[in-house]
């Protein structure tokens, strides 16, 4: 998670434009994020619409990416391509390979795994974020 805007209800992540998730999101526009907080015994599933932002629209974001992190965008081969050995890739930072995935949160399903009982609730943007208890 690289940015969150509570007022807009958006979450941003950074990725390489060649990653499989970019193709999947571009073809569908929907996504789900799963968060597990072991210490809190809390599982959160976020349903969202998603857009891929690239080029000039993310140039200011790219300018703030630390050099060490920028190495992750544009390497060879592309993400997910098999390599012969663990370090069989080159780091070649490239702004053209950098993308921001912006999720607009549509619903949040939260499950607390309590020691004696579990509690689950769902919150939806369309219902002005009013919650509804659900059976776990």
Short mmCIF file of the C-alpha atoms (twelve columns), coordinates in Angstrom:
data_MODEL
# 
_entry.id   MODEL 
# 
loop_
_atom_site.group_PDB 
_atom_site.id 
_atom_site.type_symbol 
_atom_site.label_atom_id 
_atom_site.label_alt_id 
_atom_site.label_comp_id 
_atom_site.label_asym_id 
_atom_site.label_seq_id 
_atom_site.Cartn_x 
_atom_site.Cartn_y 
_atom_site.Cartn_z 
_atom_site.pdbx_PDB_model_num 
ATOM 1   C CA . UNK A 1   0.000   0.000   0.000   1 
ATOM 2   C CA . UNK A 2   1.569   3.272   -1.132  1 
ATOM 3   C CA . UNK A 3   -1.257  5.751   -0.601  1 
ATOM 4   C CA . UNK A 4   -4.724  5.965   0.902   1 
ATOM 5   C CA . UNK A 5   -7.269  8.745   0.563   1 
ATOM 6   C CA . UNK A 6   -10.058 8.254   3.113   1 
ATOM 7   C CA . UNK A 7   -12.192 11.077  1.686   1 
ATOM 8   C CA . UNK A 8   -12.103 9.613   -1.839  1 
ATOM 9   C CA . UNK A 9   -12.119 6.018   -0.599  1 
ATOM 10  C CA . UNK A 10  -9.093  5.076   -2.684  1 
ATOM 11  C CA . UNK A 11  -6.012  2.931   -2.135  1 
ATOM 12  C CA . UNK A 12  -2.920  2.986   -4.361  1 
ATOM 13  C CA . UNK A 13  -0.283  0.350   -4.964  1 
ATOM 14  C CA . UNK A 14  2.769   0.482   -7.225  1 
ATOM 15  C CA . UNK A 15  3.542   -2.230  -9.755  1 
ATOM 16  C CA . UNK A 16  5.423   -3.031  -12.926 1 
ATOM 17  C CA . UNK A 17  3.197   -2.484  -15.967 1 
ATOM 18  C CA . UNK A 18  4.173   -5.965  -17.228 1 
ATOM 19  C CA . UNK A 19  2.835   -7.765  -14.127 1 
ATOM 20  C CA . UNK A 20  -0.010  -10.231 -14.703 1 
ATOM 21  C CA . UNK A 21  -2.268  -8.331  -12.288 1 
ATOM 22  C CA . UNK A 22  -2.160  -5.306  -14.606 1 
ATOM 23  C CA . UNK A 23  -3.530  -7.349  -17.507 1 
ATOM 24  C CA . UNK A 24  -6.219  -8.881  -15.287 1 
ATOM 25  C CA . UNK A 25  -7.321  -5.519  -13.887 1 
ATOM 26  C CA . UNK A 26  -7.244  -3.786  -17.280 1 
ATOM 27  C CA . UNK A 27  -9.494  -6.490  -18.711 1 
ATOM 28  C CA . UNK A 28  -11.967 -6.478  -15.844 1 
ATOM 29  C CA . UNK A 29  -11.713 -3.287  -13.772 1 
ATOM 30  C CA . UNK A 30  -12.506 -5.161  -10.566 1 
ATOM 31  C CA . UNK A 31  -10.260 -6.360  -7.788  1 
ATOM 32  C CA . UNK A 32  -10.232 -7.770  -4.290  1 
ATOM 33  C CA . UNK A 33  -7.602  -7.128  -1.651  1 
ATOM 34  C CA . UNK A 34  -7.072  -9.378  1.336   1 
ATOM 35  C CA . UNK A 35  -5.474  -8.174  4.558   1 
ATOM 36  C CA . UNK A 36  -4.626  -10.369 7.536   1 
ATOM 37  C CA . UNK A 37  -3.512  -8.870  10.844  1 
ATOM 38  C CA . UNK A 38  -2.355  -11.826 12.931  1 
ATOM 39  C CA . UNK A 39  -1.906  -9.772  16.108  1 
ATOM 40  C CA . UNK A 40  -5.468  -8.466  15.967  1 
ATOM 41  C CA . UNK A 41  -6.916  -11.743 14.625  1 
ATOM 42  C CA . UNK A 42  -8.545  -9.638  11.922  1 
ATOM 43  C CA . UNK A 43  -9.179  -10.574 8.309   1 
ATOM 44  C CA . UNK A 44  -10.318 -7.856  5.906   1 
ATOM 45  C CA . UNK A 45  -11.501 -8.364  2.341   1 
ATOM 46  C CA . UNK A 46  -11.808 -5.218  0.252   1 
ATOM 47  C CA . UNK A 47  -13.835 -5.224  -2.958  1 
ATOM 48  C CA . UNK A 48  -12.910 -2.428  -5.351  1 
ATOM 49  C CA . UNK A 49  -12.988 -1.071  -8.834  1 
ATOM 50  C CA . UNK A 50  -9.496  -0.474  -10.183 1 
ATOM 51  C CA . UNK A 51  -7.727  1.574   -12.817 1 
ATOM 52  C CA . UNK A 52  -4.144  1.454   -14.044 1 
ATOM 53  C CA . UNK A 53  -2.362  4.823   -14.101 1 
ATOM 54  C CA . UNK A 54  0.844   5.231   -16.129 1 
ATOM 55  C CA . UNK A 55  3.025   7.735   -17.939 1 
ATOM 56  C CA . UNK A 56  2.566   11.445  -17.289 1 
ATOM 57  C CA . UNK A 57  -0.254  10.808  -14.811 1 
ATOM 58  C CA . UNK A 58  2.211   9.121   -12.435 1 
ATOM 59  C CA . UNK A 59  5.384   11.086  -13.203 1 
ATOM 60  C CA . UNK A 60  5.196   13.004  -9.908  1 
ATOM 61  C CA . UNK A 61  4.730   9.733   -8.005  1 
ATOM 62  C CA . UNK A 62  7.698   8.149   -9.831  1 
ATOM 63  C CA . UNK A 63  9.857   11.159  -8.909  1 
ATOM 64  C CA . UNK A 64  9.251   10.378  -5.201  1 
ATOM 65  C CA . UNK A 65  10.010  6.643   -5.469  1 
ATOM 66  C CA . UNK A 66  13.312  5.957   -3.670  1 
ATOM 67  C CA . UNK A 67  16.111  4.702   -5.934  1 
ATOM 68  C CA . UNK A 68  16.191  1.306   -4.226  1 
ATOM 69  C CA . UNK A 69  12.449  0.838   -4.819  1 
ATOM 70  C CA . UNK A 70  12.631  2.111   -8.389  1 
ATOM 71  C CA . UNK A 71  14.859  -0.858  -9.189  1 
ATOM 72  C CA . UNK A 72  11.731  -3.016  -9.036  1 
ATOM 73  C CA . UNK A 73  10.111  -1.448  -12.097 1 
ATOM 74  C CA . UNK A 74  11.543  -2.252  -15.514 1 
ATOM 75  C CA . UNK A 75  13.916  -5.109  -14.696 1 
ATOM 76  C CA . UNK A 76  14.642  -7.908  -17.141 1 
ATOM 77  C CA . UNK A 77  12.996  -10.285 -17.552 1 
ATOM 78  C CA . UNK A 78  9.473   -9.115  -16.759 1 
ATOM 79  C CA . UNK A 79  7.854   -10.045 -13.411 1 
ATOM 80  C CA . UNK A 80  6.738   -13.674 -13.237 1 
ATOM 81  C CA . UNK A 81  9.004   -14.921 -16.016 1 
ATOM 82  C CA . UNK A 82  10.940  -18.052 -14.956 1 
ATOM 83  C CA . UNK A 83  14.676  -17.560 -14.342 1 
ATOM 84  C CA . UNK A 84  17.433  -20.181 -14.157 1 
ATOM 85  C CA . UNK A 85  18.639  -19.072 -10.731 1 
ATOM 86  C CA . UNK A 86  17.397  -16.988 -7.808  1 
ATOM 87  C CA . UNK A 87  19.267  -13.862 -8.911  1 
ATOM 88  C CA . UNK A 88  18.876  -14.434 -12.662 1 
ATOM 89  C CA . UNK A 89  17.478  -11.002 -13.439 1 
ATOM 90  C CA . UNK A 90  18.740  -7.479  -14.072 1 
ATOM 91  C CA . UNK A 91  17.618  -4.370  -12.241 1 
ATOM 92  C CA . UNK A 92  16.971  -1.599  -14.728 1 
ATOM 93  C CA . UNK A 93  14.668  1.117   -13.346 1 
ATOM 94  C CA . UNK A 94  12.379  2.470   -16.036 1 
ATOM 95  C CA . UNK A 95  9.563   4.958   -15.496 1 
ATOM 96  C CA . UNK A 96  7.812   3.537   -18.575 1 
ATOM 97  C CA . UNK A 97  7.377   0.257   -16.662 1 
ATOM 98  C CA . UNK A 98  6.015   1.969   -13.536 1 
ATOM 99  C CA . UNK A 99  2.275   1.933   -12.852 1 
ATOM 100 C CA . UNK A 100 -0.037  2.908   -10.038 1 
ATOM 101 C CA . UNK A 101 -3.086  0.753   -9.467  1 
ATOM 102 C CA . UNK A 102 -5.786  2.924   -7.917  1 
ATOM 103 C CA . UNK A 103 -8.523  1.017   -6.143  1 
ATOM 104 C CA . UNK A 104 -11.823 2.699   -5.338  1 
ATOM 105 C CA . UNK A 105 -13.184 0.801   -2.365  1 
ATOM 106 C CA . UNK A 106 -16.735 -0.478  -2.905  1 
ATOM 107 C CA . UNK A 107 -17.142 -2.787  0.086   1 
ATOM 108 C CA . UNK A 108 -15.260 -3.988  3.141   1 
ATOM 109 C CA . UNK A 109 -15.901 -7.365  4.756   1 
ATOM 110 C CA . UNK A 110 -14.241 -7.591  8.166   1 
ATOM 111 C CA . UNK A 111 -13.930 -10.804 10.170  1 
ATOM 112 C CA . UNK A 112 -12.577 -10.828 13.723  1 
ATOM 113 C CA . UNK A 113 -11.532 -14.301 14.814  1 
ATOM 114 C CA . UNK A 114 -12.152 -14.136 18.539  1 
ATOM 115 C CA . UNK A 115 -11.010 -16.822 20.952  1 
ATOM 116 C CA . UNK A 116 -14.567 -17.677 22.024  1 
ATOM 117 C CA . UNK A 117 -16.608 -16.222 19.163  1 
ATOM 118 C CA . UNK A 118 -16.079 -14.703 15.731  1 
ATOM 119 C CA . UNK A 119 -17.663 -11.447 14.547  1 
ATOM 120 C CA . UNK A 120 -18.152 -10.412 10.942  1 
ATOM 121 C CA . UNK A 121 -19.510 -7.214  9.385   1 
ATOM 122 C CA . UNK A 122 -19.840 -5.792  5.884   1 
ATOM 123 C CA . UNK A 123 -19.695 -2.123  4.941   1 
ATOM 124 C CA . UNK A 124 -20.702 -0.849  1.493   1 
ATOM 125 C CA . UNK A 125 -20.044 2.456   -0.230  1 
ATOM 126 C CA . UNK A 126 -23.490 2.292   -1.884  1 
ATOM 127 C CA . UNK A 127 -25.056 2.225   1.614   1 
ATOM 128 C CA . UNK A 128 -23.007 5.234   2.775   1 
ATOM 129 C CA . UNK A 129 -20.724 2.828   4.674   1 
ATOM 130 C CA . UNK A 130 -23.418 1.714   7.091   1 
ATOM 131 C CA . UNK A 131 -22.517 -1.701  8.429   1 
ATOM 132 C CA . UNK A 132 -24.390 -4.975  8.570   1 
ATOM 133 C CA . UNK A 133 -23.503 -7.858  10.871  1 
ATOM 134 C CA . UNK A 134 -23.054 -11.179 9.070   1 
ATOM 135 C CA . UNK A 135 -22.743 -14.729 10.280  1 
ATOM 136 C CA . UNK A 136 -19.059 -15.622 10.263  1 
# 
